[in-house]
């Protein structure tokens, strides 16, 4: 099959509008208390449909970033496309509460100003409805954690999460 190489860059002065362009629900930046800044998405790919595409991408927001690099294999049909990915991923935010609010998923007030970071080996397959992050490690506030998580989501039922998680400390006071 033919070799493809390309680069896509989306940049928007309003992160909420960029996220909406990507199909992600976000709180409008004109909502009370919202201060979403600029958002940018960069994706590069190189490869063939049969062998997959070496892919590198980053989503950067005022509230944090997500980057991933690996191999993407497209499939399916135009009406029902599928995709699988295997690679590494890093996500970081200086303010977990602010990121959650931007994504219209508000957290408890204790999450405001709490930094979070995670990195690991990520794989997902839309045919299987499964995503796994292996050998991940990260930090949530002052707690350091590591482990493996898998999410299986098929049909209208709630996703099933399995795995293991090791954490050095937990703030029990904030769980009340």
Short mmCIF file of N, CA and C in Angstrom, two decimals:
data_model
loop_
_atom_site.label_atom_id
_atom_site.label_comp_id
_atom_site.label_asym_id
_atom_site.label_seq_id
_atom_site.Cartn_x
_atom_site.Cartn_y
_atom_site.Cartn_z
N UNK A 1 0.84 -1.19 0.00
CA UNK A 1 0.00 0.00 0.00
C UNK A 1 0.88 1.25 0.00
N UNK A 2 0.30 2.35 -0.39
CA UNK A 2 1.03 3.61 -0.55
C UNK A 2 1.46 4.18 0.80
N UNK A 3 2.63 4.80 0.80
CA UNK A 3 3.14 5.45 2.00
C UNK A 3 2.51 6.83 2.14
N UNK A 4 2.09 7.16 3.36
CA UNK A 4 1.50 8.46 3.66
C UNK A 4 2.35 9.13 4.73
N UNK A 5 2.50 10.41 4.61
CA UNK A 5 3.16 11.20 5.65
C UNK A 5 2.39 12.51 5.77
N UNK A 6 2.21 12.98 6.97
CA UNK A 6 1.46 14.22 7.12
C UNK A 6 1.59 14.82 8.50
N UNK A 7 1.10 16.04 8.59
CA UNK A 7 1.11 16.76 9.85
C UNK A 7 -0.15 17.61 9.93
N UNK A 8 -0.78 17.59 11.08
CA UNK A 8 -1.99 18.37 11.33
C UNK A 8 -1.74 19.24 12.55
N UNK A 9 -2.06 20.51 12.42
CA UNK A 9 -1.94 21.43 13.55
C UNK A 9 -3.25 22.20 13.66
N UNK A 10 -3.86 22.13 14.83
CA UNK A 10 -5.05 22.93 15.15
C UNK A 10 -4.68 23.84 16.31
N UNK A 11 -4.96 25.11 16.17
CA UNK A 11 -4.63 26.09 17.21
C UNK A 11 -5.85 26.99 17.38
N UNK A 12 -6.25 27.21 18.61
CA UNK A 12 -7.43 28.04 18.86
C UNK A 12 -7.18 28.88 20.10
N UNK A 13 -7.48 30.17 20.06
CA UNK A 13 -7.29 31.01 21.25
C UNK A 13 -8.20 30.60 22.40
N UNK A 14 -9.21 29.77 22.12
CA UNK A 14 -10.12 29.29 23.17
C UNK A 14 -10.05 27.76 23.21
N UNK A 15 -9.47 27.24 24.28
CA UNK A 15 -9.32 25.79 24.42
C UNK A 15 -10.67 25.07 24.38
N UNK A 16 -11.72 25.70 24.91
CA UNK A 16 -13.03 25.05 24.91
C UNK A 16 -13.52 24.81 23.48
N UNK A 17 -13.24 25.76 22.57
CA UNK A 17 -13.66 25.59 21.17
C UNK A 17 -12.82 24.53 20.47
N UNK A 18 -11.52 24.46 20.79
CA UNK A 18 -10.67 23.41 20.22
C UNK A 18 -11.18 22.04 20.67
N UNK A 19 -11.46 21.89 21.95
CA UNK A 19 -11.97 20.61 22.45
C UNK A 19 -13.29 20.25 21.78
N UNK A 20 -14.17 21.21 21.57
CA UNK A 20 -15.44 20.96 20.89
C UNK A 20 -15.19 20.48 19.46
N UNK A 21 -14.18 21.07 18.77
CA UNK A 21 -13.84 20.62 17.42
C UNK A 21 -13.39 19.16 17.42
N UNK A 22 -12.81 18.72 18.53
CA UNK A 22 -12.34 17.34 18.66
C UNK A 22 -13.42 16.40 19.19
N UNK A 23 -14.62 16.94 19.46
CA UNK A 23 -15.72 16.11 19.94
C UNK A 23 -15.71 15.89 21.44
N UNK A 24 -14.97 16.71 22.19
CA UNK A 24 -14.88 16.58 23.64
C UNK A 24 -15.72 17.68 24.28
N UNK A 25 -16.62 17.29 25.17
CA UNK A 25 -17.45 18.28 25.86
C UNK A 25 -16.57 19.15 26.74
N UNK A 26 -16.79 20.46 26.69
CA UNK A 26 -16.00 21.40 27.48
C UNK A 26 -16.90 22.54 27.94
N UNK A 27 -16.57 23.09 29.11
CA UNK A 27 -17.30 24.24 29.62
C UNK A 27 -16.91 25.46 28.78
N UNK A 28 -17.88 26.18 28.24
CA UNK A 28 -17.54 27.37 27.44
C UNK A 28 -16.72 28.37 28.26
N UNK A 29 -15.73 28.98 27.61
CA UNK A 29 -14.87 29.91 28.35
C UNK A 29 -15.60 31.18 28.75
N UNK A 30 -16.79 31.41 28.21
CA UNK A 30 -17.57 32.57 28.64
C UNK A 30 -18.48 32.23 29.83
N UNK A 31 -18.41 30.97 30.31
CA UNK A 31 -19.20 30.58 31.49
C UNK A 31 -18.60 31.24 32.73
N UNK A 32 -19.44 31.49 33.72
CA UNK A 32 -18.99 32.16 34.93
C UNK A 32 -17.87 31.36 35.59
N UNK A 33 -16.78 32.05 35.90
CA UNK A 33 -15.65 31.41 36.58
C UNK A 33 -14.70 30.69 35.65
N UNK A 34 -15.01 30.59 34.37
CA UNK A 34 -14.15 29.87 33.43
C UNK A 34 -13.07 30.81 32.90
N UNK A 35 -11.84 30.31 32.83
CA UNK A 35 -10.73 31.11 32.32
C UNK A 35 -9.89 30.29 31.35
N UNK A 36 -10.53 29.51 30.49
CA UNK A 36 -9.79 28.67 29.55
C UNK A 36 -8.93 29.53 28.64
N UNK A 37 -7.70 29.11 28.47
CA UNK A 37 -6.78 29.83 27.59
C UNK A 37 -6.70 29.15 26.22
N UNK A 38 -5.60 29.36 25.56
CA UNK A 38 -5.34 28.84 24.23
C UNK A 38 -5.22 27.32 24.28
N UNK A 39 -5.57 26.67 23.16
CA UNK A 39 -5.40 25.23 23.03
C UNK A 39 -4.79 24.91 21.69
N UNK A 40 -3.95 23.87 21.63
CA UNK A 40 -3.32 23.49 20.38
C UNK A 40 -3.21 21.97 20.31
N UNK A 41 -3.39 21.44 19.12
CA UNK A 41 -3.23 20.01 18.85
C UNK A 41 -2.26 19.88 17.69
N UNK A 42 -1.26 19.01 17.86
CA UNK A 42 -0.31 18.72 16.79
C UNK A 42 -0.21 17.21 16.64
N UNK A 43 -0.37 16.71 15.41
CA UNK A 43 -0.25 15.29 15.13
C UNK A 43 0.58 15.11 13.87
N UNK A 44 1.55 14.20 13.92
CA UNK A 44 2.31 13.82 12.72
C UNK A 44 2.16 12.32 12.54
N UNK A 45 2.20 11.88 11.29
CA UNK A 45 2.12 10.45 11.00
C UNK A 45 2.94 10.13 9.76
N UNK A 46 3.41 8.89 9.71
CA UNK A 46 4.19 8.42 8.57
C UNK A 46 4.08 6.91 8.52
N UNK A 47 3.62 6.37 7.38
CA UNK A 47 3.51 4.92 7.25
C UNK A 47 2.54 4.50 6.18
N UNK A 48 2.07 3.26 6.30
CA UNK A 48 1.12 2.70 5.35
C UNK A 48 -0.09 2.17 6.11
N UNK A 49 -1.21 2.05 5.39
CA UNK A 49 -2.41 1.55 6.04
C UNK A 49 -2.24 0.12 6.50
N UNK A 50 -1.55 -0.71 5.73
CA UNK A 50 -1.41 -2.11 6.11
C UNK A 50 -0.44 -2.31 7.28
N UNK A 51 0.62 -1.51 7.37
CA UNK A 51 1.61 -1.65 8.44
C UNK A 51 1.36 -0.73 9.62
N UNK A 52 0.54 0.27 9.41
CA UNK A 52 0.27 1.24 10.46
C UNK A 52 1.10 2.49 10.27
N UNK A 53 0.82 3.47 11.09
CA UNK A 53 1.46 4.77 10.98
C UNK A 53 2.22 5.10 12.26
N UNK A 54 3.50 5.41 12.11
CA UNK A 54 4.25 5.95 13.24
C UNK A 54 3.63 7.32 13.53
N UNK A 55 3.15 7.51 14.74
CA UNK A 55 2.38 8.70 15.07
C UNK A 55 2.93 9.36 16.31
N UNK A 56 2.92 10.68 16.29
CA UNK A 56 3.35 11.48 17.44
C UNK A 56 2.36 12.63 17.56
N UNK A 57 1.83 12.85 18.74
CA UNK A 57 0.86 13.92 18.89
C UNK A 57 0.91 14.55 20.26
N UNK A 58 0.41 15.79 20.33
CA UNK A 58 0.35 16.49 21.61
C UNK A 58 -0.85 17.42 21.62
N UNK A 59 -1.58 17.41 22.72
CA UNK A 59 -2.67 18.35 22.97
C UNK A 59 -2.21 19.22 24.12
N UNK A 60 -2.09 20.52 23.89
CA UNK A 60 -1.59 21.44 24.90
C UNK A 60 -2.67 22.45 25.25
N UNK A 61 -2.93 22.57 26.54
CA UNK A 61 -3.91 23.51 27.06
C UNK A 61 -3.28 24.28 28.22
N UNK A 62 -3.85 25.39 28.58
CA UNK A 62 -3.41 26.12 29.77
C UNK A 62 -3.52 25.21 30.98
N UNK A 63 -4.51 24.33 30.98
CA UNK A 63 -4.79 23.46 32.11
C UNK A 63 -3.93 22.19 32.13
N UNK A 64 -3.09 21.98 31.11
CA UNK A 64 -2.25 20.79 31.10
C UNK A 64 -1.98 20.31 29.69
N UNK A 65 -1.36 19.14 29.57
CA UNK A 65 -1.09 18.60 28.25
C UNK A 65 -1.19 17.09 28.24
N UNK A 66 -1.35 16.56 27.05
CA UNK A 66 -1.37 15.13 26.80
C UNK A 66 -0.53 14.90 25.57
N UNK A 67 0.44 14.01 25.66
CA UNK A 67 1.22 13.67 24.48
C UNK A 67 1.31 12.15 24.37
N UNK A 68 1.42 11.69 23.14
CA UNK A 68 1.52 10.25 22.89
C UNK A 68 2.33 10.03 21.62
N UNK A 69 3.03 8.90 21.59
CA UNK A 69 3.78 8.50 20.41
C UNK A 69 3.68 6.99 20.30
N UNK A 70 3.47 6.51 19.08
CA UNK A 70 3.36 5.07 18.90
C UNK A 70 2.93 4.72 17.50
N UNK A 71 2.28 3.58 17.36
CA UNK A 71 1.84 3.09 16.07
C UNK A 71 0.32 3.00 16.03
N UNK A 72 -0.28 3.63 15.02
CA UNK A 72 -1.73 3.62 14.82
C UNK A 72 -2.04 2.75 13.61
N UNK A 73 -2.99 1.83 13.77
CA UNK A 73 -3.43 0.99 12.66
C UNK A 73 -4.92 1.24 12.42
N UNK A 74 -5.24 1.86 11.26
CA UNK A 74 -6.66 2.10 10.95
C UNK A 74 -7.29 0.85 10.34
N UNK A 75 -8.60 0.77 10.43
CA UNK A 75 -9.32 -0.36 9.85
C UNK A 75 -10.79 -0.02 9.72
N UNK A 76 -11.59 -1.05 9.52
CA UNK A 76 -13.02 -0.87 9.40
C UNK A 76 -13.42 -0.32 8.05
N UNK A 77 -14.55 0.35 8.04
CA UNK A 77 -15.09 0.92 6.81
C UNK A 77 -15.28 2.41 7.00
N UNK A 78 -15.62 3.10 5.93
CA UNK A 78 -15.88 4.54 6.02
C UNK A 78 -17.05 4.78 6.98
N UNK A 79 -18.07 3.92 6.91
CA UNK A 79 -19.25 4.08 7.77
C UNK A 79 -18.96 3.72 9.22
N UNK A 80 -18.02 2.76 9.45
CA UNK A 80 -17.70 2.31 10.80
C UNK A 80 -16.19 2.12 10.91
N UNK A 81 -15.45 3.24 11.00
CA UNK A 81 -13.99 3.12 11.09
C UNK A 81 -13.54 2.57 12.44
N UNK A 82 -12.41 1.91 12.45
CA UNK A 82 -11.81 1.39 13.68
C UNK A 82 -10.37 1.87 13.76
N UNK A 83 -9.82 1.82 14.95
CA UNK A 83 -8.43 2.23 15.12
C UNK A 83 -7.84 1.48 16.31
N UNK A 84 -6.57 1.13 16.18
CA UNK A 84 -5.85 0.59 17.33
C UNK A 84 -4.56 1.40 17.48
N UNK A 85 -4.08 1.51 18.71
CA UNK A 85 -2.90 2.30 19.01
C UNK A 85 -2.07 1.56 20.05
N UNK A 86 -0.76 1.62 19.89
CA UNK A 86 0.14 1.07 20.90
C UNK A 86 1.34 2.00 20.96
N UNK A 87 1.64 2.53 22.16
CA UNK A 87 2.75 3.45 22.30
C UNK A 87 2.89 3.94 23.73
N UNK A 88 3.45 5.12 23.87
CA UNK A 88 3.64 5.71 25.19
C UNK A 88 2.82 6.99 25.29
N UNK A 89 2.44 7.34 26.50
CA UNK A 89 1.63 8.54 26.72
C UNK A 89 2.07 9.23 28.00
N UNK A 90 1.95 10.56 28.00
CA UNK A 90 2.23 11.39 29.17
C UNK A 90 1.10 12.40 29.30
N UNK A 91 0.57 12.57 30.50
CA UNK A 91 -0.44 13.60 30.76
C UNK A 91 -0.02 14.34 32.02
N UNK A 92 -0.19 15.67 32.00
CA UNK A 92 0.19 16.47 33.17
C UNK A 92 -0.70 17.69 33.26
N UNK A 93 -1.04 18.07 34.49
CA UNK A 93 -1.79 19.30 34.73
C UNK A 93 -1.29 19.95 36.02
N UNK A 94 -1.15 21.28 36.02
CA UNK A 94 -0.79 21.95 37.27
C UNK A 94 -2.00 22.14 38.19
N UNK A 95 -3.21 21.92 37.66
CA UNK A 95 -4.43 22.17 38.43
C UNK A 95 -5.50 21.17 38.00
N UNK A 96 -5.58 20.05 38.71
CA UNK A 96 -6.54 19.00 38.38
C UNK A 96 -7.97 19.52 38.43
N UNK A 97 -8.28 20.37 39.38
CA UNK A 97 -9.62 20.95 39.50
C UNK A 97 -9.95 21.82 38.30
N UNK A 98 -9.00 22.62 37.83
CA UNK A 98 -9.21 23.48 36.67
C UNK A 98 -9.40 22.67 35.40
N UNK A 99 -8.62 21.61 35.23
CA UNK A 99 -8.76 20.75 34.05
C UNK A 99 -10.12 20.06 34.06
N UNK A 100 -10.51 19.53 35.21
CA UNK A 100 -11.81 18.86 35.32
C UNK A 100 -12.95 19.82 35.02
N UNK A 101 -12.84 21.05 35.50
CA UNK A 101 -13.88 22.05 35.24
C UNK A 101 -13.96 22.37 33.74
N UNK A 102 -12.81 22.50 33.07
CA UNK A 102 -12.79 22.76 31.64
C UNK A 102 -13.49 21.63 30.89
N UNK A 103 -13.28 20.39 31.33
CA UNK A 103 -13.87 19.22 30.67
C UNK A 103 -15.30 18.95 31.15
N UNK A 104 -15.89 19.91 31.84
CA UNK A 104 -17.27 19.80 32.34
C UNK A 104 -17.44 18.59 33.26
N UNK A 105 -16.40 18.29 34.03
CA UNK A 105 -16.41 17.19 35.00
C UNK A 105 -15.89 17.71 36.33
N UNK A 106 -16.61 18.65 36.96
CA UNK A 106 -16.09 19.27 38.18
C UNK A 106 -15.79 18.25 39.28
N UNK A 107 -14.72 18.52 40.01
CA UNK A 107 -14.31 17.69 41.14
C UNK A 107 -14.54 18.46 42.43
N UNK A 108 -14.30 17.81 43.55
CA UNK A 108 -14.43 18.47 44.85
C UNK A 108 -13.46 19.65 44.92
N UNK A 109 -13.77 20.62 45.76
CA UNK A 109 -12.93 21.81 45.90
C UNK A 109 -11.49 21.47 46.24
N UNK A 110 -11.25 20.34 46.91
CA UNK A 110 -9.90 19.95 47.29
C UNK A 110 -9.00 19.69 46.08
N UNK A 111 -9.58 19.46 44.90
CA UNK A 111 -8.79 19.20 43.69
C UNK A 111 -8.23 20.47 43.09
N UNK A 112 -8.76 21.61 43.48
CA UNK A 112 -8.31 22.89 42.95
C UNK A 112 -6.85 23.14 43.33
N UNK A 113 -6.02 23.40 42.35
CA UNK A 113 -4.60 23.66 42.58
C UNK A 113 -3.74 22.44 42.78
N UNK A 114 -4.33 21.23 42.71
CA UNK A 114 -3.56 19.99 42.90
C UNK A 114 -2.94 19.59 41.56
N UNK A 115 -1.62 19.45 41.54
CA UNK A 115 -0.92 19.02 40.33
C UNK A 115 -1.03 17.51 40.17
N UNK A 116 -1.06 17.06 38.91
CA UNK A 116 -1.13 15.63 38.63
C UNK A 116 -0.31 15.33 37.38
N UNK A 117 0.30 14.15 37.37
CA UNK A 117 1.09 13.72 36.22
C UNK A 117 1.06 12.20 36.15
N UNK A 118 0.96 11.66 34.93
CA UNK A 118 1.02 10.22 34.73
C UNK A 118 1.71 9.95 33.40
N UNK A 119 2.48 8.86 33.35
CA UNK A 119 3.05 8.41 32.08
C UNK A 119 3.11 6.89 32.09
N UNK A 120 3.05 6.31 30.89
CA UNK A 120 3.09 4.86 30.80
C UNK A 120 2.90 4.39 29.37
N UNK A 121 2.83 3.07 29.22
CA UNK A 121 2.63 2.44 27.92
C UNK A 121 1.13 2.28 27.69
N UNK A 122 0.63 2.93 26.64
CA UNK A 122 -0.80 2.97 26.37
C UNK A 122 -1.13 2.14 25.13
N UNK A 123 -2.23 1.39 25.21
CA UNK A 123 -2.75 0.72 24.02
C UNK A 123 -4.27 0.80 24.06
N UNK A 124 -4.88 0.95 22.89
CA UNK A 124 -6.33 0.87 22.82
C UNK A 124 -6.74 0.33 21.47
N UNK A 125 -7.93 -0.26 21.47
CA UNK A 125 -8.47 -0.88 20.26
C UNK A 125 -9.98 -0.62 20.26
N UNK A 126 -10.46 0.12 19.26
CA UNK A 126 -11.89 0.45 19.23
C UNK A 126 -12.75 -0.76 18.89
N UNK A 127 -12.20 -1.77 18.20
CA UNK A 127 -12.98 -2.97 17.90
C UNK A 127 -13.26 -3.73 19.19
N UNK A 128 -12.25 -3.87 20.03
CA UNK A 128 -12.40 -4.58 21.29
C UNK A 128 -13.02 -3.71 22.38
N UNK A 129 -13.07 -2.39 22.16
CA UNK A 129 -13.58 -1.48 23.18
C UNK A 129 -12.73 -1.51 24.42
N UNK A 130 -11.42 -1.55 24.24
CA UNK A 130 -10.51 -1.74 25.36
C UNK A 130 -9.34 -0.78 25.31
N UNK A 131 -8.95 -0.27 26.47
CA UNK A 131 -7.77 0.57 26.61
C UNK A 131 -7.00 0.09 27.83
N UNK A 132 -5.67 0.07 27.71
CA UNK A 132 -4.81 -0.38 28.81
C UNK A 132 -3.65 0.58 28.95
N UNK A 133 -3.29 0.90 30.18
CA UNK A 133 -2.06 1.64 30.44
C UNK A 133 -1.22 0.76 31.37
N UNK A 134 -0.08 0.30 30.82
CA UNK A 134 0.82 -0.61 31.51
C UNK A 134 1.96 0.17 32.14
N UNK A 135 2.52 -0.37 33.17
CA UNK A 135 3.72 0.20 33.79
C UNK A 135 3.63 1.71 33.92
N UNK A 136 2.49 2.20 34.40
CA UNK A 136 2.36 3.65 34.53
C UNK A 136 2.87 4.09 35.89
N UNK A 137 3.28 5.34 35.93
CA UNK A 137 3.69 5.95 37.19
C UNK A 137 3.27 7.40 37.15
N UNK A 138 3.14 7.97 38.30
CA UNK A 138 2.73 9.36 38.33
C UNK A 138 2.68 9.93 39.72
N UNK A 139 2.15 11.14 39.78
CA UNK A 139 2.03 11.84 41.05
C UNK A 139 0.72 12.60 41.06
N UNK A 140 0.01 12.53 42.16
CA UNK A 140 -1.23 13.28 42.38
C UNK A 140 -1.03 14.05 43.68
N UNK A 141 -0.84 15.36 43.56
CA UNK A 141 -0.48 16.15 44.74
C UNK A 141 0.85 15.65 45.26
N UNK A 142 0.89 15.22 46.52
CA UNK A 142 2.14 14.70 47.09
C UNK A 142 2.18 13.17 47.10
N UNK A 143 1.19 12.53 46.53
CA UNK A 143 1.14 11.07 46.49
C UNK A 143 1.75 10.54 45.19
N UNK A 144 2.60 9.53 45.32
CA UNK A 144 3.22 8.89 44.16
C UNK A 144 2.55 7.54 43.95
N UNK A 145 2.21 7.23 42.71
CA UNK A 145 1.50 5.99 42.42
C UNK A 145 2.07 5.32 41.17
N UNK A 146 1.75 4.03 41.04
CA UNK A 146 2.18 3.27 39.87
C UNK A 146 1.23 2.09 39.72
N UNK A 147 1.28 1.45 38.55
CA UNK A 147 0.44 0.28 38.36
C UNK A 147 0.10 -0.01 36.93
N UNK A 148 -1.06 -0.67 36.76
CA UNK A 148 -1.60 -1.06 35.47
C UNK A 148 -3.11 -0.95 35.56
N UNK A 149 -3.73 -0.35 34.55
CA UNK A 149 -5.18 -0.24 34.51
C UNK A 149 -5.68 -0.63 33.12
N UNK A 150 -6.81 -1.30 33.09
CA UNK A 150 -7.46 -1.67 31.84
C UNK A 150 -8.92 -1.25 31.93
N UNK A 151 -9.44 -0.71 30.84
CA UNK A 151 -10.84 -0.30 30.77
C UNK A 151 -11.46 -1.01 29.59
N UNK A 152 -12.56 -1.71 29.84
CA UNK A 152 -13.30 -2.41 28.78
C UNK A 152 -14.66 -1.76 28.68
N UNK A 153 -15.02 -1.30 27.49
CA UNK A 153 -16.28 -0.59 27.29
C UNK A 153 -16.92 -1.06 26.00
N UNK A 154 -17.94 -1.88 26.12
CA UNK A 154 -18.67 -2.34 24.94
C UNK A 154 -20.16 -2.19 25.19
N UNK A 155 -20.83 -1.52 24.30
CA UNK A 155 -22.27 -1.38 24.41
C UNK A 155 -22.67 -0.33 25.42
N UNK A 156 -23.95 -0.37 25.80
CA UNK A 156 -24.51 0.67 26.67
C UNK A 156 -24.17 0.50 28.15
N UNK A 157 -23.55 -0.62 28.53
CA UNK A 157 -23.25 -0.85 29.94
C UNK A 157 -22.07 0.01 30.38
N UNK A 158 -21.98 0.21 31.69
CA UNK A 158 -20.86 0.99 32.25
C UNK A 158 -19.54 0.26 31.96
N UNK A 159 -18.47 1.03 31.76
CA UNK A 159 -17.16 0.40 31.53
C UNK A 159 -16.71 -0.40 32.74
N UNK A 160 -15.93 -1.43 32.48
CA UNK A 160 -15.35 -2.25 33.54
C UNK A 160 -13.87 -1.87 33.64
N UNK A 161 -13.43 -1.54 34.85
CA UNK A 161 -12.04 -1.16 35.09
C UNK A 161 -11.39 -2.25 35.94
N UNK A 162 -10.21 -2.69 35.52
CA UNK A 162 -9.46 -3.69 36.28
C UNK A 162 -8.00 -3.28 36.30
N UNK A 163 -7.24 -3.87 37.22
CA UNK A 163 -5.82 -3.60 37.26
C UNK A 163 -5.28 -3.62 38.67
N UNK A 164 -4.12 -2.98 38.83
CA UNK A 164 -3.48 -2.87 40.14
C UNK A 164 -2.96 -1.45 40.30
N UNK A 165 -2.95 -0.97 41.52
CA UNK A 165 -2.51 0.38 41.80
C UNK A 165 -1.74 0.36 43.11
N UNK A 166 -0.54 0.90 43.08
CA UNK A 166 0.27 1.05 44.29
C UNK A 166 0.40 2.55 44.54
N UNK A 167 0.19 2.95 45.78
CA UNK A 167 0.27 4.37 46.13
C UNK A 167 1.04 4.49 47.45
N UNK A 168 1.92 5.49 47.55
CA UNK A 168 2.75 5.62 48.74
C UNK A 168 2.01 6.24 49.91
N UNK A 169 1.01 7.09 49.63
CA UNK A 169 0.24 7.71 50.71
C UNK A 169 -1.09 8.19 50.15
N UNK A 170 -2.09 8.28 51.01
CA UNK A 170 -3.39 8.81 50.62
C UNK A 170 -3.85 9.79 51.67
N UNK A 171 -4.45 10.88 51.23
CA UNK A 171 -4.98 11.89 52.15
C UNK A 171 -6.40 11.50 52.51
N UNK A 172 -6.56 10.79 53.62
CA UNK A 172 -7.87 10.29 54.05
C UNK A 172 -8.81 11.42 54.40
N UNK A 173 -8.31 12.53 54.90
CA UNK A 173 -9.15 13.66 55.30
C UNK A 173 -9.96 14.19 54.12
N UNK A 174 -9.39 14.19 52.92
CA UNK A 174 -10.11 14.72 51.76
C UNK A 174 -11.12 13.73 51.20
N UNK A 175 -11.16 12.51 51.73
CA UNK A 175 -12.10 11.50 51.23
C UNK A 175 -13.41 11.49 52.01
N UNK A 176 -13.55 12.32 53.03
CA UNK A 176 -14.76 12.31 53.86
C UNK A 176 -15.89 13.01 53.17
#
